[in-house]
PDB file of C-alpha atoms in Angstrom:
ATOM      1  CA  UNK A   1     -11.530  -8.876 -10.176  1.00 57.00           C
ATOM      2  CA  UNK A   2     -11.381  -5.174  -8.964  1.00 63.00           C
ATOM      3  CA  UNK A   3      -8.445  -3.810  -8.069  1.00 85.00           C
ATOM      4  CA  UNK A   4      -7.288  -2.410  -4.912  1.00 92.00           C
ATOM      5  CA  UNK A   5      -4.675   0.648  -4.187  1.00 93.00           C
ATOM      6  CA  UNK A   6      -2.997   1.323  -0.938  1.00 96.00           C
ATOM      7  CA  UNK A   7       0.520   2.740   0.152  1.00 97.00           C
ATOM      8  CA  UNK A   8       3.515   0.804   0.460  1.00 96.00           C
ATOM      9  CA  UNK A   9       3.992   0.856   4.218  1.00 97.00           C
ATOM     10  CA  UNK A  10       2.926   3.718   6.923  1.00 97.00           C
ATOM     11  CA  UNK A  11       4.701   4.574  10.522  1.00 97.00           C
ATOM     12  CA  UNK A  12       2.487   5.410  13.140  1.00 96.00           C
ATOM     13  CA  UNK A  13       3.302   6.000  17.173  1.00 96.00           C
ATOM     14  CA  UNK A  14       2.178   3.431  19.756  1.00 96.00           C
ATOM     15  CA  UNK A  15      -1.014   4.158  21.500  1.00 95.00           C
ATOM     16  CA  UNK A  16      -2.229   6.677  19.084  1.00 96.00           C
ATOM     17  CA  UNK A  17      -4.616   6.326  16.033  1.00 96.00           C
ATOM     18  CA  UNK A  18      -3.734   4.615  12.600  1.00 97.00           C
ATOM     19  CA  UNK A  19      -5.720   5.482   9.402  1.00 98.00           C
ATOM     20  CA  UNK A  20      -4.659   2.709   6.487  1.00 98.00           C
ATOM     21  CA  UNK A  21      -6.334   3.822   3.049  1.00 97.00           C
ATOM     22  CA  UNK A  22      -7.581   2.059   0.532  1.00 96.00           C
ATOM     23  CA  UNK A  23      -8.735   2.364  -3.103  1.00 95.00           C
ATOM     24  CA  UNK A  24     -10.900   1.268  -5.085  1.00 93.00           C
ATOM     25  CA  UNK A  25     -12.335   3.035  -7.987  1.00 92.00           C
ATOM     26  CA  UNK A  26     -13.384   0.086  -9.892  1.00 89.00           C
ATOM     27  CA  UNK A  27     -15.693  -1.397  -7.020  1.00 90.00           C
ATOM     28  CA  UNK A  28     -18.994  -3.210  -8.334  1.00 86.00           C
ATOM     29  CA  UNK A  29     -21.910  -2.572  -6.378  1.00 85.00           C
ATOM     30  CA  UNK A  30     -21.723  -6.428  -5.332  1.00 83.00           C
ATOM     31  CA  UNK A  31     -18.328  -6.025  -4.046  1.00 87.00           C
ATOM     32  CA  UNK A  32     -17.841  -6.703  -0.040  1.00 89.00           C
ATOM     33  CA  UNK A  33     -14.585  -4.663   1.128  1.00 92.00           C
ATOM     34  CA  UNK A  34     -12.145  -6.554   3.393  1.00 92.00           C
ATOM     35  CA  UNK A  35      -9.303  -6.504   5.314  1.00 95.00           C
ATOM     36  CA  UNK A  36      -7.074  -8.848   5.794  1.00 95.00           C
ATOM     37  CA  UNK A  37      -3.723  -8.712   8.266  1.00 96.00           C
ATOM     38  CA  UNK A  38      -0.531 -10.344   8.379  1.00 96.00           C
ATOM     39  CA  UNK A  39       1.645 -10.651  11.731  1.00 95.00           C
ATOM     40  CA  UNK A  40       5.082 -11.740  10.989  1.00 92.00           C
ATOM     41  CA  UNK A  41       5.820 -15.417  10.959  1.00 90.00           C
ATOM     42  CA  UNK A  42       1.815 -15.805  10.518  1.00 94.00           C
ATOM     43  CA  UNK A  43      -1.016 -16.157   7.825  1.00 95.00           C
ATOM     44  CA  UNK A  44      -3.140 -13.759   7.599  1.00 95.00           C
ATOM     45  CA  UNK A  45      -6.543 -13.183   9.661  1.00 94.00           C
ATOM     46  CA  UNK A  46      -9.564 -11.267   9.176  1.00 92.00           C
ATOM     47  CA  UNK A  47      -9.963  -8.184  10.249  1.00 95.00           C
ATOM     48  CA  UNK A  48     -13.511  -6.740   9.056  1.00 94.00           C
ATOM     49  CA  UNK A  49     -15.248  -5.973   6.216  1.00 92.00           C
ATOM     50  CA  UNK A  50     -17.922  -3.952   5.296  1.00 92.00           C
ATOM     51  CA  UNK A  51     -20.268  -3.538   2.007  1.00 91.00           C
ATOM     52  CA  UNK A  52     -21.584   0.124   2.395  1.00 92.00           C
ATOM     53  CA  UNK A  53     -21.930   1.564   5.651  1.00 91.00           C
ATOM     54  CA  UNK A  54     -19.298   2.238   8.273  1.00 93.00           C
ATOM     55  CA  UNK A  55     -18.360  -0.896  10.025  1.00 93.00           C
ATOM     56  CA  UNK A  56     -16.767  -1.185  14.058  1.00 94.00           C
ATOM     57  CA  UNK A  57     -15.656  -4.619  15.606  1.00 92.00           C
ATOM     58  CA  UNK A  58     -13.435  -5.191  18.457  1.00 90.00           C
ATOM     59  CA  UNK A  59     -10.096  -5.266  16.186  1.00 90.00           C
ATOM     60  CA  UNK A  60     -10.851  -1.666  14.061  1.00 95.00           C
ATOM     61  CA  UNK A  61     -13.777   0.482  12.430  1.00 97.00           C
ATOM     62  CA  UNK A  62     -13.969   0.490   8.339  1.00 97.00           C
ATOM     63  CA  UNK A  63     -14.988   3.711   6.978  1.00 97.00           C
ATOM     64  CA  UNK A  64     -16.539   3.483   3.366  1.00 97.00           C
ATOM     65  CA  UNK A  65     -16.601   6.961   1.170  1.00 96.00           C
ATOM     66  CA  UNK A  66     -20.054   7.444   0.122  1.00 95.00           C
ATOM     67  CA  UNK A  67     -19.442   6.898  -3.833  1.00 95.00           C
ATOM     68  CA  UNK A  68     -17.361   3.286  -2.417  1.00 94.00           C
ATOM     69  CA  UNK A  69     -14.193   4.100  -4.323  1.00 95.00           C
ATOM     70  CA  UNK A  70     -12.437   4.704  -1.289  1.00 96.00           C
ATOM     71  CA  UNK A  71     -12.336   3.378   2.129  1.00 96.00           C
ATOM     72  CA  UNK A  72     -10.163   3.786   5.977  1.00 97.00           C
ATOM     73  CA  UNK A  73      -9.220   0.889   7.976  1.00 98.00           C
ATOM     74  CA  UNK A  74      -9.082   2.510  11.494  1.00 98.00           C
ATOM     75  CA  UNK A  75      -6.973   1.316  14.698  1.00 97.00           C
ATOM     76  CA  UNK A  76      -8.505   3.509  17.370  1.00 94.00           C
ATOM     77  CA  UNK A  77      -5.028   3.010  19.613  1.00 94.00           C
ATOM     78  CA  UNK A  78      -2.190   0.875  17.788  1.00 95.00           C
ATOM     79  CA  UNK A  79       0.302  -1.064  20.019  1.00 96.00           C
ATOM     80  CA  UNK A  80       3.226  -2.640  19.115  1.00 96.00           C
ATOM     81  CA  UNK A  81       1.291  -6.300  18.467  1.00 95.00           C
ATOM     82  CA  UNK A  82      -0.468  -4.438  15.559  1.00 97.00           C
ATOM     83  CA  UNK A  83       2.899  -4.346  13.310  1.00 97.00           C
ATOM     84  CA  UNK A  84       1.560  -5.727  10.174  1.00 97.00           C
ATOM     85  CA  UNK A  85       0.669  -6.134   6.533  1.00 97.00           C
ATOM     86  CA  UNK A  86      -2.432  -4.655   6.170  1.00 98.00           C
ATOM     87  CA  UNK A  87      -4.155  -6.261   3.040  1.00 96.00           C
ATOM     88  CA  UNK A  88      -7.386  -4.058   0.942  1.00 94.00           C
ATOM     89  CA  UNK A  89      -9.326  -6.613  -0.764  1.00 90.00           C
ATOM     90  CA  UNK A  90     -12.714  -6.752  -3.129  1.00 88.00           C
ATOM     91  CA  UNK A  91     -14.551  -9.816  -3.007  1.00 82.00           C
ATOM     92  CA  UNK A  92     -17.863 -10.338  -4.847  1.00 73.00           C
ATOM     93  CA  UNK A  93     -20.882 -11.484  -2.420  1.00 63.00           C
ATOM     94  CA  UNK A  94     -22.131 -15.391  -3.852  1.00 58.00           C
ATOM     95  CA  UNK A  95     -25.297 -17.031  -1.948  1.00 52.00           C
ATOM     96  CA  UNK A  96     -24.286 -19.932  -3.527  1.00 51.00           C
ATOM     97  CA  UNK A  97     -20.480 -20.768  -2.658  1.00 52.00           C
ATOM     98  CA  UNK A  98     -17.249 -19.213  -1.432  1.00 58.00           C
ATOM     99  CA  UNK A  99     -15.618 -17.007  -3.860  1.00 65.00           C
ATOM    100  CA  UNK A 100     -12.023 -16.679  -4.331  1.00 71.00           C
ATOM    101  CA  UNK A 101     -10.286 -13.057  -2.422  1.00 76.00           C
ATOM    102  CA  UNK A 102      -7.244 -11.844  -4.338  1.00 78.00           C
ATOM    103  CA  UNK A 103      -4.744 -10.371  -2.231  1.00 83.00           C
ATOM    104  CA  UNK A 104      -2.538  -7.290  -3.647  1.00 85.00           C
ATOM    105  CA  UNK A 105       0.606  -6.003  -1.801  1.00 87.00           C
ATOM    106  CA  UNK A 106      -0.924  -4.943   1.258  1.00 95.00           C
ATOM    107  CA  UNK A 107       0.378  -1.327   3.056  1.00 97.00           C
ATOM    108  CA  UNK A 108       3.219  -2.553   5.458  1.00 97.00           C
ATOM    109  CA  UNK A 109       2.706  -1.035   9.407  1.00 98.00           C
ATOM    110  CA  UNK A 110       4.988  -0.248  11.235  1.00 97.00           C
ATOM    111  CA  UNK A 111       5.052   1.048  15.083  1.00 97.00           C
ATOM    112  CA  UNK A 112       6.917   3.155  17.167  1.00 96.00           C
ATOM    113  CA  UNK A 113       7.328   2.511  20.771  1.00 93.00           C
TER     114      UNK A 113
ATOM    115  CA  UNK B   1     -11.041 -24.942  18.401  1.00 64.00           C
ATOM    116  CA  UNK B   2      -8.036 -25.985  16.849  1.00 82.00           C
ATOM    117  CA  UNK B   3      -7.621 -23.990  14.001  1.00 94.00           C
ATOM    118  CA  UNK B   4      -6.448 -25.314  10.679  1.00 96.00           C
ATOM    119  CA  UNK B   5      -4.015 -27.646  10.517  1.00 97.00           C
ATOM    120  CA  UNK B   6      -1.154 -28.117   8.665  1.00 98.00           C
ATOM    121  CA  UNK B   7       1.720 -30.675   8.380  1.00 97.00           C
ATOM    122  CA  UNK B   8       4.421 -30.299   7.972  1.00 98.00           C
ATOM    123  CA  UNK B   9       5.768 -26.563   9.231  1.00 97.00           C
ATOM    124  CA  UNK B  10       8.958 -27.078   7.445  1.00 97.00           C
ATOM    125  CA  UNK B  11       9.857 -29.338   4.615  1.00 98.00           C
ATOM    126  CA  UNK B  12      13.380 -29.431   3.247  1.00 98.00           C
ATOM    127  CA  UNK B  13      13.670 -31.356   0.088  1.00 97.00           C
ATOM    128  CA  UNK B  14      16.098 -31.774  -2.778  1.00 97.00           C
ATOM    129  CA  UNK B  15      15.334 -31.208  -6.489  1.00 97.00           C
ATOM    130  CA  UNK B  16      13.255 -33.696  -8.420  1.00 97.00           C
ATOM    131  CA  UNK B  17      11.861 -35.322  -4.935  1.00 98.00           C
ATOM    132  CA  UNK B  18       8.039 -35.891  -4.399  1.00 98.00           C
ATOM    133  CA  UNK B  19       6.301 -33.116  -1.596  1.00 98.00           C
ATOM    134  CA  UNK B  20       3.106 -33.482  -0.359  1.00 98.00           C
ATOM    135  CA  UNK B  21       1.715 -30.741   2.134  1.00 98.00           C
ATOM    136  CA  UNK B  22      -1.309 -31.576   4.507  1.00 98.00           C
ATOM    137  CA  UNK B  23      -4.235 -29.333   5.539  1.00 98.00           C
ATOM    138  CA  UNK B  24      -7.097 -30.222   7.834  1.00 98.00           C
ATOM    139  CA  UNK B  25      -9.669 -27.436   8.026  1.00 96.00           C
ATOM    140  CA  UNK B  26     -11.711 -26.265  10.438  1.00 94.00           C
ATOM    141  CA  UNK B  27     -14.626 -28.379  11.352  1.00 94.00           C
ATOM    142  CA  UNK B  28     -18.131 -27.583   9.696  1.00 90.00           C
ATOM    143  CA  UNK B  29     -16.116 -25.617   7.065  1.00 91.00           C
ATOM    144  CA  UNK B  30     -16.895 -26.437   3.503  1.00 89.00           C
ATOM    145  CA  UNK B  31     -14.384 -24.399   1.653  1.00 90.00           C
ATOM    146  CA  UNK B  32     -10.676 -24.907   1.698  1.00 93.00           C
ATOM    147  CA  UNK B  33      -7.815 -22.945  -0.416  1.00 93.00           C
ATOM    148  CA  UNK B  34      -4.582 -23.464  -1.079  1.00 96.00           C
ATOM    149  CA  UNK B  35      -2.059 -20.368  -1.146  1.00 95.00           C
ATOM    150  CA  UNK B  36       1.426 -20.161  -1.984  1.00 96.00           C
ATOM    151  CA  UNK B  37       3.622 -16.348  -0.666  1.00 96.00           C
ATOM    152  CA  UNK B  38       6.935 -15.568  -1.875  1.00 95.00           C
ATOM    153  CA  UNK B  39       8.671 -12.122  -1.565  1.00 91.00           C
ATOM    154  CA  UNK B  40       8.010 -11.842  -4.625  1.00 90.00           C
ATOM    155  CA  UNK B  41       5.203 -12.900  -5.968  1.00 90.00           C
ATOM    156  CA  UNK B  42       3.273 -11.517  -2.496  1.00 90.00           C
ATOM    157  CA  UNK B  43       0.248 -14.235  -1.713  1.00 91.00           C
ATOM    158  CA  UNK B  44      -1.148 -16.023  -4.228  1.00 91.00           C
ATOM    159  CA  UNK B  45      -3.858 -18.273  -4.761  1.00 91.00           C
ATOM    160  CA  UNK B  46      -3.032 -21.900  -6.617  1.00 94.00           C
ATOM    161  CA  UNK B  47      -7.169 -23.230  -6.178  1.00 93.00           C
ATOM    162  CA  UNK B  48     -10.088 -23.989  -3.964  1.00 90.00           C
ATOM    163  CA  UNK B  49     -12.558 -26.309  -3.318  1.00 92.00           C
ATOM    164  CA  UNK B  50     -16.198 -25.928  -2.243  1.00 89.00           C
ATOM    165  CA  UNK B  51     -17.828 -29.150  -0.432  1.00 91.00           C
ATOM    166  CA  UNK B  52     -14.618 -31.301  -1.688  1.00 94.00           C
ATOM    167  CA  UNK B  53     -14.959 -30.023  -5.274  1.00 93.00           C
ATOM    168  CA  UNK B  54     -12.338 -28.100  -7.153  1.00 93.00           C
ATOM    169  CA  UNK B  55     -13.839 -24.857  -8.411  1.00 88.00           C
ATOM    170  CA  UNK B  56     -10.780 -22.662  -9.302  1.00 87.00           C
ATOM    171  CA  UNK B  57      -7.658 -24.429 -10.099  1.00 89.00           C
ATOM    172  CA  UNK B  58      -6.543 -20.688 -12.541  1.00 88.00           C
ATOM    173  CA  UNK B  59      -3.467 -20.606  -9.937  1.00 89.00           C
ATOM    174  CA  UNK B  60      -1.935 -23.541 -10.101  1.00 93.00           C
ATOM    175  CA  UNK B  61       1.503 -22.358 -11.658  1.00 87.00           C
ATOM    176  CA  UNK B  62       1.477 -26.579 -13.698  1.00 85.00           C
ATOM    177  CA  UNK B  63       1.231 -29.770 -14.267  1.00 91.00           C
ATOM    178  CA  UNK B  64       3.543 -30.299 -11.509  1.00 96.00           C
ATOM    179  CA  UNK B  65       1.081 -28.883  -8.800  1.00 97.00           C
ATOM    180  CA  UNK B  66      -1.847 -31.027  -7.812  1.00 97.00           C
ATOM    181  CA  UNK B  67      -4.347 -30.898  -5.073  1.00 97.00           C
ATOM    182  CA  UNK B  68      -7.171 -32.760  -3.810  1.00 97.00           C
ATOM    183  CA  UNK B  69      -9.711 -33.130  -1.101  1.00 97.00           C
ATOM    184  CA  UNK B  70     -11.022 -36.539  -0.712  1.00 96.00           C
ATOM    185  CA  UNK B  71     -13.026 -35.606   2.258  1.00 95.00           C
ATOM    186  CA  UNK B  72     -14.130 -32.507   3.737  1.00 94.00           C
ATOM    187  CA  UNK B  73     -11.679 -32.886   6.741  1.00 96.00           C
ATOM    188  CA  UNK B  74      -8.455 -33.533   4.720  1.00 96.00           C
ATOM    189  CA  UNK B  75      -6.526 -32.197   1.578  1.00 98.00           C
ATOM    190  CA  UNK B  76      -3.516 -32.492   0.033  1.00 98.00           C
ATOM    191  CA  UNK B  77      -0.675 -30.367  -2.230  1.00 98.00           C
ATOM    192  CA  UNK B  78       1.405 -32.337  -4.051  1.00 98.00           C
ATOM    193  CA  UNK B  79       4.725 -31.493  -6.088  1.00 97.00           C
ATOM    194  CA  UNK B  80       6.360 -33.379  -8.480  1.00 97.00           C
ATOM    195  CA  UNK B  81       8.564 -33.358  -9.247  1.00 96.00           C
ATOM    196  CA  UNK B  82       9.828 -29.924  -7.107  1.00 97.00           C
ATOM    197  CA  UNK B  83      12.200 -27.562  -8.457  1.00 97.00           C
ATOM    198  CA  UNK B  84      14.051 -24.668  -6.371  1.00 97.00           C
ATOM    199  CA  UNK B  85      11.433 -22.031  -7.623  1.00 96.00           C
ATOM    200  CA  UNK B  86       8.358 -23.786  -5.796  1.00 97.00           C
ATOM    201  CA  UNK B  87      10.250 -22.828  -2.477  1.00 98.00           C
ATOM    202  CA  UNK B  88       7.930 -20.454  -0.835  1.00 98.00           C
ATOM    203  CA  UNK B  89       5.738 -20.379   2.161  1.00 98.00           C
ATOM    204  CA  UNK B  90       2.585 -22.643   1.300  1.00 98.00           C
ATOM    205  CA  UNK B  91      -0.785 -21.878   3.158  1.00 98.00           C
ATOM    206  CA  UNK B  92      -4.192 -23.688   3.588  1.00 97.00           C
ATOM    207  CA  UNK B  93      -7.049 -21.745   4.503  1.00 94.00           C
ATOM    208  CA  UNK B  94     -11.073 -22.496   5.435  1.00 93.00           C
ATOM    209  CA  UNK B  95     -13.793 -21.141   5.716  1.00 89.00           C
ATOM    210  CA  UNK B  96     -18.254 -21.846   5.304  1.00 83.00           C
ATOM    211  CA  UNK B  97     -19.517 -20.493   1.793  1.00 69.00           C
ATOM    212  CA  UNK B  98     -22.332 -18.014   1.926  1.00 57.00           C
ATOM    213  CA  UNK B  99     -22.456 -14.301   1.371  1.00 43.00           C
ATOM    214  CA  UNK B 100     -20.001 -13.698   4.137  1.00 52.00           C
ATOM    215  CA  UNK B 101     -17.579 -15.265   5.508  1.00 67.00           C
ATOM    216  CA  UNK B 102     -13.418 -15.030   6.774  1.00 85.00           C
ATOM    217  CA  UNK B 103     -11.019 -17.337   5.990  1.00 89.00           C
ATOM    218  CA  UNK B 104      -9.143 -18.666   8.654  1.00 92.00           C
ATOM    219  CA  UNK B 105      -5.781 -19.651   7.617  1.00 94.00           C
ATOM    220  CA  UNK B 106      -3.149 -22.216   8.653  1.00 96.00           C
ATOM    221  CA  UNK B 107       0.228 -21.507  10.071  1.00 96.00           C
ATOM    222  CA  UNK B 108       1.832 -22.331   6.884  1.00 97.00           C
ATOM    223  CA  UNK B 109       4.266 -25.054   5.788  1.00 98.00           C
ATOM    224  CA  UNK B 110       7.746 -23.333   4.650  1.00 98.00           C
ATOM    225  CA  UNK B 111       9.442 -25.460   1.678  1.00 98.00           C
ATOM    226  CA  UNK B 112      12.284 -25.380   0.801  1.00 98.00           C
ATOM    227  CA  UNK B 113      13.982 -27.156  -2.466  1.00 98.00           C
ATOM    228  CA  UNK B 114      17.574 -27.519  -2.504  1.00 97.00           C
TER     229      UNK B 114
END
């Protein structure tokens, strides 16, 4: 499976914008990027995902780099309910059956009120 | 919609003792995985099924781990016997097969072995 990189943990200020990175250099051209979150206390729920263009939904926007080695999960305005681990994950597209996501360390968010 | 479902949220067991964890998915889902989080070993996946069938059982730390799905509204984790290491946070999660889809996950079951 490809591998994802993405910073520890990140601060950001309520109500303004939060830009989570992620990397992936190894990305297949089959690969589907997702995001994944995880409230305290909670499993983790979907977020969006995206294959090659940029992506908006009524939680965040994904922003894929051109070349796909690189992508920006976006919180337009982050409140305090958004404190999270934000998980970068790779999943290969099947038209067949559900394929497995592998989820890496995540980038832990944290807000200030 | 209910979400998925599992039973029980908190399981305290001693050493040796049999644990079974429950997970009903969502309805009209045909996929189901079992995950196990510590802090640290982060989230990791123990196997999955597709339409009640066990396609990926590469996580399933041993012998002492099994899981089945005898229907495509019930499945089970079983432990046995348990040992203080398997303590962790153990999740079930759904979802329809295709080329996209999310997996909606449980609220977990916390073990704990004493």
């Amino acid at each position: 499976d490809a591998k994802t990189t993405q910073p520890n943990s990140m601060e950001s200020n309520e109500e303004e914008p939060v830009h989570l990175p992620c990397n992936h250099s190894t990305i297949s051209g089959t690969d589907y990027i997702h995001w994944y979150r995880q409230l305290p206390s909670q499993g983790p729920e979907y977020v969006i995902h995206g294959l090659t263009s940029n992506v908006n939904n009524r939680m965040a926007s994904l922003a894929i780099a051109e070349d796909r080695k690189s992508s920006t999960l976006i919180l337009h305005r982050a409140t305090l309910r958004d404190a999270a681990v934000y998980y970068c994950i790779l999943r290969t597209s099947s038209h067949s059956s559900a394929s497995k996501i592998i989820f890496g360390s995540g980038t832990r968010l944290s807000i200030r009120p | 919609d209910a979400g998925v479902i599992q039973s029980p949220r908190h399981e305290v067991t001693e050493m040796g003792q049999e644990v079974t964890l429950r997970c009903k998915p969502i309805s009209g889902h045909n996929s189901l995985f079992w995950y196990r989080q510590t802090m640290m070993r982060g989230l990791e996946l123990l196997i999955y099924f597709n339409n009640n069938v066990p396609i990926d059982d590469s996580g399933m730390p041993e012998d002492r781990f099994s899981a089945k799905m005898p229907n495509a509204s019930f499945s089970t984790l079983k432990i046995q016997p348990s040992e203080p290491r398997d303590s962790a946070v153990y999740f079930c999660a759904s979802t329809t097969s295709g080329t996209f889809y999310e997996q909606y996950f449980g609220p977990g079951t916390r073990l704990t072995v004493t």
